[in-house]
Structures are given as structure tokens and as C-alpha cells.
CSV table of C-alpha atoms in Angstrom, one decimal:
chain,number,residue,atom,x,y,z
U,1,MET,CA,0.0,0.0,0.0
U,2,ARG,CA,1.3,3.4,-0.9
U,3,ARG,CA,2.2,5.5,2.1
U,4,ALA,CA,0.6,9.0,2.6
U,5,ILE,CA,3.9,10.8,2.5
U,6,PRO,CA,4.5,14.0,0.5
U,7,SER,CA,7.6,14.5,-1.6
U,8,THR,CA,10.8,15.5,0.2
U,9,GLN,CA,11.1,18.5,-2.1
U,10,ALA,CA,7.6,19.7,-1.1
U,11,LEU,CA,8.4,19.3,2.6
U,12,THR,CA,11.8,21.0,2.3
U,13,CYS,CA,10.1,24.0,0.5
U,14,PHE,CA,7.4,24.1,3.2
U,15,GLU,CA,9.8,24.1,6.1
U,16,ALA,CA,11.9,26.9,4.5
U,17,CYS,CA,8.7,29.0,3.8
U,18,ALA,CA,7.4,28.4,7.3
U,19,ARG,CA,10.7,29.5,8.9
U,20,HIS,CA,11.0,32.7,6.8
U,21,GLU,CA,7.2,33.2,6.3
U,22,SER,CA,8.3,34.3,2.8
U,23,TYR,CA,8.2,32.4,-0.5
U,24,THR,CA,10.9,34.7,-1.8
U,25,ARG,CA,13.4,34.2,1.0
U,26,ALA,CA,12.8,30.5,0.9
U,27,ALA,CA,13.4,30.4,-2.8
U,28,GLN,CA,16.7,32.2,-2.3
U,29,GLU,CA,17.8,29.8,0.4
U,30,LEU,CA,16.9,26.7,-1.7
U,31,ALA,CA,18.3,28.2,-5.0
U,32,LEU,CA,14.9,27.9,-6.7
U,33,THR,CA,12.5,30.3,-8.3
U,34,GLN,CA,9.7,31.8,-6.3
U,35,SER,CA,7.1,30.2,-8.7
U,36,ALA,CA,8.8,26.7,-8.2
U,37,VAL,CA,8.4,27.1,-4.4
U,38,SER,CA,4.8,28.3,-4.8
U,39,ARG,CA,4.0,25.2,-6.9
U,40,GLN,CA,5.4,22.9,-4.3
U,41,ILE,CA,3.4,24.6,-1.5
U,42,ILE,CA,0.2,24.3,-3.6
U,43,ALA,CA,0.9,20.7,-4.3
U,44,LEU,CA,1.5,20.0,-0.6
U,45,GLU,CA,-1.7,21.8,0.5
U,46,GLU,CA,-3.7,19.7,-2.1
U,47,PHE,CA,-2.0,16.5,-0.8
U,48,VAL,CA,-2.9,17.2,2.8
U,49,GLY,CA,-6.2,18.9,2.1
U,50,VAL,CA,-5.5,21.7,4.5
U,51,ALA,CA,-4.5,25.3,4.0
U,52,LEU,CA,-1.0,25.8,5.4
U,53,PHE,CA,-0.5,29.5,4.6
U,54,ARG,CA,-2.7,32.5,4.2
U,55,ARG,CA,-1.7,35.6,2.2
U,56,THR,CA,-1.2,38.9,4.0
U,57,ARG,CA,-0.3,42.4,2.7
U,58,HIS,CA,3.3,41.7,3.6
U,59,GLY,CA,3.5,38.1,2.2
U,60,VAL,CA,2.3,34.9,3.8
U,61,GLU,CA,1.8,33.6,7.3
U,62,LEU,CA,1.2,30.1,8.7
U,63,THR,CA,-2.3,29.0,9.6
U,64,PRO,CA,-2.8,27.2,12.9
U,65,ALA,CA,-2.6,23.9,11.1
U,66,GLY,CA,0.5,25.0,9.2
U,67,THR,CA,2.2,26.1,12.5
U,68,SER,CA,1.6,22.6,14.0
U,69,TYR,CA,2.7,20.8,10.8
U,70,ALA,CA,5.8,23.0,10.4
U,71,ARG,CA,7.1,22.0,13.9
U,72,LYS,CA,6.7,18.3,13.1
U,73,VAL,CA,8.1,18.6,9.6
U,74,ARG,CA,11.2,20.4,10.9
U,75,GLY,CA,11.9,17.6,13.3
U,76,TRP,CA,11.4,14.9,10.6
U,77,LEU,CA,13.8,16.7,8.2
U,78,GLN,CA,16.4,17.2,10.9
U,79,GLY,CA,16.1,13.5,11.8
U,80,MET,CA,16.5,12.5,8.1
U,81,GLU,CA,19.5,14.7,7.7
U,82,ARG,CA,21.1,13.4,10.9
U,83,ASP,CA,20.6,9.8,9.9
U,84,THR,CA,21.9,10.4,6.4
U,85,LEU,CA,25.0,12.1,7.7
U,86,ASP,CA,25.5,9.2,10.1
U,87,ILE,CA,25.5,6.6,7.4
U,88,MET,CA,27.7,8.7,5.2
U,89,ALA,CA,30.2,9.1,8.0
U,90,ARG,CA,30.2,5.5,9.0
U,91,GLN,CA,30.1,4.1,5.4
U,92,GLY,CA,27.7,1.4,6.6
U,93,GLU,CA,29.8,0.3,9.5
U,94,GLY,CA,28.8,0.5,13.1
U,95,GLY,CA,25.9,2.7,14.2
U,96,THR,CA,24.7,5.6,16.2
U,97,LEU,CA,22.6,6.1,19.3
U,98,SER,CA,20.6,9.2,19.9
U,99,LEU,CA,20.5,9.9,23.6
U,100,ALA,CA,18.4,12.4,25.5
U,101,ALA,CA,19.9,13.3,28.9
U,102,VAL,CA,19.7,15.6,31.9
U,103,PRO,CA,22.5,18.2,31.3
U,104,THR,CA,24.7,18.0,34.4
U,105,PHE,CA,24.7,14.2,34.6
U,106,ALA,CA,25.6,14.0,30.9
U,107,THR,CA,28.3,16.6,31.1
U,108,ARG,CA,29.9,15.6,34.4
U,109,TRP,CA,29.4,11.9,34.6
U,110,LEU,CA,28.7,10.3,31.1
U,111,LEU,CA,31.0,12.3,28.8
U,112,PRO,CA,34.2,11.7,30.7
U,113,ARG,CA,33.4,7.9,30.5
U,114,LEU,CA,32.6,7.8,26.7
U,115,PRO,CA,36.3,7.2,25.8
U,116,LEU,CA,35.9,3.9,27.6
U,117,LEU,CA,32.9,3.1,25.5
U,118,ALA,CA,34.8,3.9,22.4
U,119,LYS,CA,37.6,1.4,23.4
U,120,GLU,CA,35.1,-1.4,24.2
U,121,HIS,CA,32.6,-0.7,21.4
U,122,PRO,CA,34.4,1.4,18.7
U,123,GLY,CA,31.5,1.0,16.3
U,124,ILE,CA,29.0,2.8,18.6
U,125,THR,CA,28.7,6.6,18.3
U,126,VAL,CA,26.5,8.4,20.8
U,127,HIS,CA,24.8,11.7,20.0
U,128,ILE,CA,23.5,13.6,23.1
U,129,ASP,CA,20.8,16.2,23.4
U,130,THR,CA,19.4,17.8,26.5
U,131,ARG,CA,16.0,16.7,27.8
U,132,THR,CA,14.8,17.0,31.4
U,133,ARG,CA,11.2,15.9,31.2
U,134,PRO,CA,9.5,12.7,30.0
U,135,PHE,CA,8.5,12.5,26.3
U,136,LEU,CA,7.1,10.0,23.8
U,137,PHE,CA,9.8,8.2,21.9
U,138,ALA,CA,7.4,7.9,18.9
U,139,ASP,CA,7.4,11.7,18.6
U,140,THR,CA,11.2,12.0,18.7
U,141,GLY,CA,14.3,10.5,17.1
U,142,PHE,CA,15.8,9.4,20.4
U,143,ASP,CA,16.8,5.8,21.0
U,144,ALA,CA,17.1,6.2,24.8
U,145,ALA,CA,17.2,8.7,27.6
U,146,LEU,CA,19.2,9.3,30.8
U,147,TYR,CA,16.6,10.6,33.2
U,148,ALA,CA,16.7,11.8,36.8
U,149,GLY,CA,13.5,11.4,38.7
U,150,THR,CA,11.5,9.6,41.4
U,151,PRO,CA,10.2,6.0,41.0
U,152,GLU,CA,6.6,7.5,40.8
U,153,GLN,CA,7.6,9.8,38.0
U,154,VAL,CA,9.2,6.9,36.1
U,155,SER,CA,6.2,4.7,36.6
U,156,GLN,CA,4.0,7.4,35.0
U,157,TRP,CA,6.1,7.5,31.8
U,158,PRO,CA,4.1,5.5,29.2
U,159,GLY,CA,5.5,3.0,26.8
U,160,ILE,CA,9.0,2.7,28.3
U,161,ALA,CA,11.4,0.3,30.1
U,162,ALA,CA,13.4,1.8,32.9
U,163,GLN,CA,16.8,0.5,34.0
U,164,TRP,CA,17.9,1.9,37.4
U,165,LEU,CA,21.5,3.1,37.4
U,166,MET,CA,22.1,4.8,40.8
U,167,ASP,CA,20.5,6.8,43.5
U,168,GLU,CA,21.2,10.5,44.0
U,169,GLN,CA,23.2,11.0,47.2
U,170,VAL,CA,24.5,14.4,48.2
U,171,VAL,CA,27.1,15.5,50.7
U,172,PRO,CA,28.3,19.0,51.8
U,173,MET,CA,31.1,20.2,49.5
U,174,CYS,CA,33.2,23.4,49.7
U,175,SER,CA,36.6,24.9,48.9
U,176,PRO,CA,39.6,23.8,51.1
U,177,GLY,CA,39.9,27.5,52.2
U,178,LEU,CA,36.4,27.7,53.5
U,179,LEU,CA,36.6,24.3,55.2
U,180,ALA,CA,39.7,25.5,57.1
U,181,GLN,CA,37.6,28.2,58.7
U,182,ALA,CA,34.9,25.8,59.9
U,183,ALA,CA,36.7,24.3,62.9
U,184,GLN,CA,40.1,24.3,64.7
U,185,ARG,CA,42.0,21.2,63.6
U,186,GLY,CA,45.5,19.8,64.2
U,187,ARG,CA,48.5,20.3,61.9
U,188,GLY,CA,48.2,18.4,58.7
U,189,ARG,CA,44.4,17.9,59.1
U,190,ALA,CA,43.2,21.0,57.2
U,191,TRP,CA,41.0,18.9,54.9
U,192,GLN,CA,39.5,16.7,57.6
U,193,THR,CA,35.7,16.7,57.6
U,194,VAL,CA,33.9,18.6,60.3
U,195,ALA,CA,30.8,18.0,62.4
U,196,PRO,CA,27.3,19.0,61.1
U,197,GLU,CA,27.3,21.7,63.8
U,198,SER,CA,30.2,23.4,62.1
U,199,ILE,CA,28.5,23.3,58.7
U,200,ALA,CA,25.6,25.2,60.3
U,201,GLN,CA,28.0,28.1,60.9
U,202,LEU,CA,29.1,28.4,57.3
U,203,PRO,CA,27.4,30.2,54.4
U,204,LEU,CA,25.1,27.9,52.5
U,205,LEU,CA,24.5,27.6,48.8
U,206,GLN,CA,21.0,26.6,47.8
U,207,GLN,CA,19.6,24.7,44.8
U,208,SER,CA,16.5,26.4,43.4
U,209,THR,CA,15.0,23.1,42.2
U,210,ARG,CA,15.4,21.6,45.7
U,211,PRO,CA,14.7,24.5,48.1
U,212,TYR,CA,14.5,22.4,51.2
U,213,GLY,CA,17.6,20.4,50.6
U,214,TRP,CA,19.7,21.9,53.5
U,215,GLN,CA,16.7,21.7,55.8
U,216,GLN,CA,16.4,18.0,55.1
U,217,TRP,CA,20.1,17.5,55.5
U,218,PHE,CA,20.3,19.2,58.9
U,219,GLN,CA,17.2,17.2,60.1
U,220,ALA,CA,18.9,14.0,59.0
U,221,ALA,CA,22.1,15.0,60.9
U,222,GLY,CA,20.0,15.9,64.0
U,223,VAL,CA,21.2,19.5,64.0
U,224,ALA,CA,19.1,22.7,64.4
U,225,SER,CA,19.9,25.3,61.8
U,226,PRO,CA,17.7,28.4,61.7
U,227,ARG,CA,19.6,29.5,58.5
U,228,ALA,CA,18.9,26.3,56.6
U,229,LEU,CA,16.9,28.2,53.9
U,230,ASP,CA,19.3,31.2,53.6
U,231,GLY,CA,21.8,31.7,50.8
U,232,PRO,CA,22.0,32.3,47.1
U,233,ARG,CA,20.1,29.9,44.9
U,234,TYR,CA,21.4,28.2,41.7
U,235,GLU,CA,19.5,25.9,39.4
U,236,LEU,CA,22.1,23.3,38.3
U,237,PHE,CA,24.7,21.2,40.2
U,238,SER,CA,27.3,22.6,37.9
U,239,MET,CA,26.6,26.1,39.0
U,240,LEU,CA,26.7,25.0,42.7
U,241,ALA,CA,30.1,23.4,42.1
U,242,VAL,CA,31.6,26.5,40.6
U,243,ALA,CA,30.3,28.7,43.4
U,244,ALA,CA,31.5,26.3,46.1
U,245,ALA,CA,34.9,26.0,44.5
U,246,HIS,CA,35.3,29.8,44.6
U,247,GLY,CA,34.6,29.8,48.4
U,248,MET,CA,31.2,31.3,48.2
U,249,GLY,CA,29.7,28.7,50.6
U,250,VAL,CA,28.9,25.0,51.2
U,251,ALA,CA,26.8,23.1,48.6
U,252,LEU,CA,25.0,19.8,48.7
U,253,ILE,CA,26.3,18.0,45.6
U,254,PRO,CA,26.5,14.3,44.5
U,255,PRO,CA,30.2,13.4,44.5
U,256,MET,CA,29.9,11.6,41.1
U,257,LEU,CA,29.1,15.0,39.5
U,258,VAL,CA,32.3,16.7,40.8
U,259,GLU,CA,34.9,14.0,40.3
U,260,ALA,CA,37.3,16.3,38.5
U,261,GLU,CA,37.0,19.1,41.1
U,262,LEU,CA,37.6,16.5,43.9
U,263,ALA,CA,40.6,15.1,42.1
U,264,ARG,CA,42.1,18.6,41.6
U,265,GLY,CA,41.4,19.6,45.2
U,266,ASP,CA,39.1,22.5,44.1
U,267,LEU,CA,36.4,21.0,46.2
U,268,VAL,CA,36.5,18.8,49.4
U,269,VAL,CA,33.9,16.9,51.3
U,270,ALA,CA,33.1,19.1,54.2
U,271,CYS,CA,31.1,16.6,56.3
U,272,SER,CA,30.7,12.9,56.0
U,273,VAL,CA,26.9,12.9,56.6
U,274,SER,CA,25.2,12.1,53.3
U,275,LEU,CA,21.6,12.5,52.3
U,276,ARG,CA,19.9,10.1,49.9
U,277,ARG,CA,17.4,12.0,47.8
U,278,GLU,CA,14.2,10.7,46.4
U,279,ARG,CA,15.5,11.0,42.8
U,280,SER,CA,17.5,8.3,41.0
U,281,TYR,CA,19.2,8.1,37.6
U,282,TYR,CA,17.7,5.7,35.0
U,283,LEU,CA,18.3,4.6,31.5
U,284,ILE,CA,14.9,4.9,29.8
U,285,THR,CA,14.3,3.0,26.5
U,286,PRO,CA,11.2,2.1,24.4
U,287,ALA,CA,9.2,-0.8,25.8
U,288,GLN,CA,10.0,-3.1,22.8
U,289,PRO,CA,13.1,-5.3,22.9
U,290,PRO,CA,16.3,-3.2,22.3
U,291,SER,CA,18.6,-3.5,19.3
U,292,ALA,CA,21.9,-5.3,19.8
U,293,MET,CA,23.7,-1.9,19.8
U,294,LEU,CA,21.3,-0.4,22.4
U,295,GLN,CA,21.7,-3.5,24.6
U,296,ALA,CA,25.5,-3.3,24.4
U,297,PHE,CA,25.3,0.4,25.5
U,298,SER,CA,22.9,-0.5,28.3
U,299,ASP,CA,25.2,-3.2,29.6
U,300,TRP,CA,28.2,-0.9,29.5
U,301,LEU,CA,26.3,1.9,31.2
U,302,GLN,CA,25.2,-0.4,34.0
U,303,ARG,CA,28.8,-1.5,34.6
U,304,MET,CA,30.0,2.1,34.7
U,305,ALA,CA,27.2,2.9,37.2
U,306,GLU,CA,28.2,0.0,39.4
U,307,SER,CA,31.9,0.9,39.3
U,308,SER,CA,31.2,4.5,40.4
U,309,ALA,CA,29.0,3.6,43.3
U,310,PRO,CA,30.2,5.1,46.6
């Protein structure tokens, strides 16, 4: 049965016209005549049976149906271009995985480990884009997602299989200089952790997406802290890490996300009391059985998660 798919030429002309809201500028971009572009749009509108543009005094503008369709067509064309470039680059060998990921975890934990994946599976190339919320795989070109959320949030994501990787645990982190001010310690013990009571006396860095983090930590440590909600707020762990490394305060950060700073000595663990958050990190895949390449990536990722467990 013949598929109800317009020609690629018509879709390309439509996407360019939608982006510019001008047949003339679209024709210039595509190295076509304006009449050729106009014919492609007329043919596409006849094919779908819906008006995609309406004429105005200044040119054309998208109809509501055209706006919705343009957004989807743009994604389809980008996906086709990406897949075509992939097969051209690989010359038919190996393959690629398109991964959606929460930004700090991808930047701080996954990317430094991808050279190990390249050594073990040289035929696998991983493309990464940022996504922080659940989505439908059928509406995107993603093969999998690295997601941070609660078990309840994962259970409400339809049509997926979830592979637990690790829980999110945070500990107080700060610069060595700030830690040295926290408590009197013996010679050669400048980086030794301090008691929770000492942390309560230091300036605190807050995470805007977890406004009660410090309050929960002090409660878990059994320490009263009237200033638990005080301090500047930053959205991402990466922002907290930079602020803490510059001596601006103490931050609650998962150690796995600041491995480089800990190795360099820019950050130190200020107190050994850790707090397990409700969120965990998961590899999310479509519910159907994975491809051999996705299964290999999943197995490798699980081993990396197990090896980095505290």
C-alpha cells in the first residue's frame, strides 16, 4: 500500500517557507525560483487537504494547522538529515545512538566515560541532546534517555522500560579554604571533615529546584539550623560546584558529578553525613526489545554505574 507521505522536495520548501514566512526568501535559500516554491506549496496543500499558509499584505503567514505541521516537519527533516550524515560518515559500518539526557549528569558523569565506551565498542557513536522531562519516543528521534526522577515519575512515563542506574546522594562540599575556617584542627588535618554543627555556621549555597535540601540534611544530621533556607540559589549542580569551588559557601552535591573538582582539590567533602534524595538516575528505553547496539550500550552503562557507586 502506498504511504501517505508528501515528496521530500515539497516538505523542504514548506519548512523553509514556514521558517521565513516568505516564499521569496525560501526560494533564495533553496536556489529555486519563487514560482517553483509556490507550486510545491500548492501541491502540498492539495495533498494534505488543508491550507498551510494564508496571504497577507506583507507576504504569507502560517495557519494554525500550518504552524503545528511545520514544527513536526522540521523535526522529521532534521532527523532524516542526521541519519543520512551518520550513514555517510560510517560508510555502513557500526551505528549511532541518539540519547536524551539531563544536562549536568551527561556533562559531568557520562561524557568523561565515553572514551571507555569507544575502546570497548568502537562501532558505537553516541549523540546527546538535553531533555529533562519525559517524552514519547514515537514523537522524537531518540533511542534512549538518561533521566533523573523519582520512582513515581518513572512509573507514569508511558511505553518505556526503565533501568535503574544509581540513587542520587548528596554530601556537603566546599573549597579547602572555606573548610579551614569551619573548625580548629590539628596540623596536617586542614581537609579533615567537620561535624554537622560546624556546617551550620558556614554560608550555605541553595539549589533552586530543591529549596528544602539543606533543611532536610540538617534534620537527618540531628542539628538545628535556623539559617537552613538562607543563601543564594542556583538551578544546576554545575553552578553550585563553581560557586562552592570559589569559596562562596557550602553546597549539597552528588560526589559523582564533581569527580574532576575533587581530584584537583578545588572541592573537598566538608562533612561525611550524606543525604539520599528521592531521585535516582535511570536509562529509559522504548518498551520493545532493544537492538543489539542499544543492549550493548545499556550493559556498558550499567557497569559504569556500578563501578562509580560510593
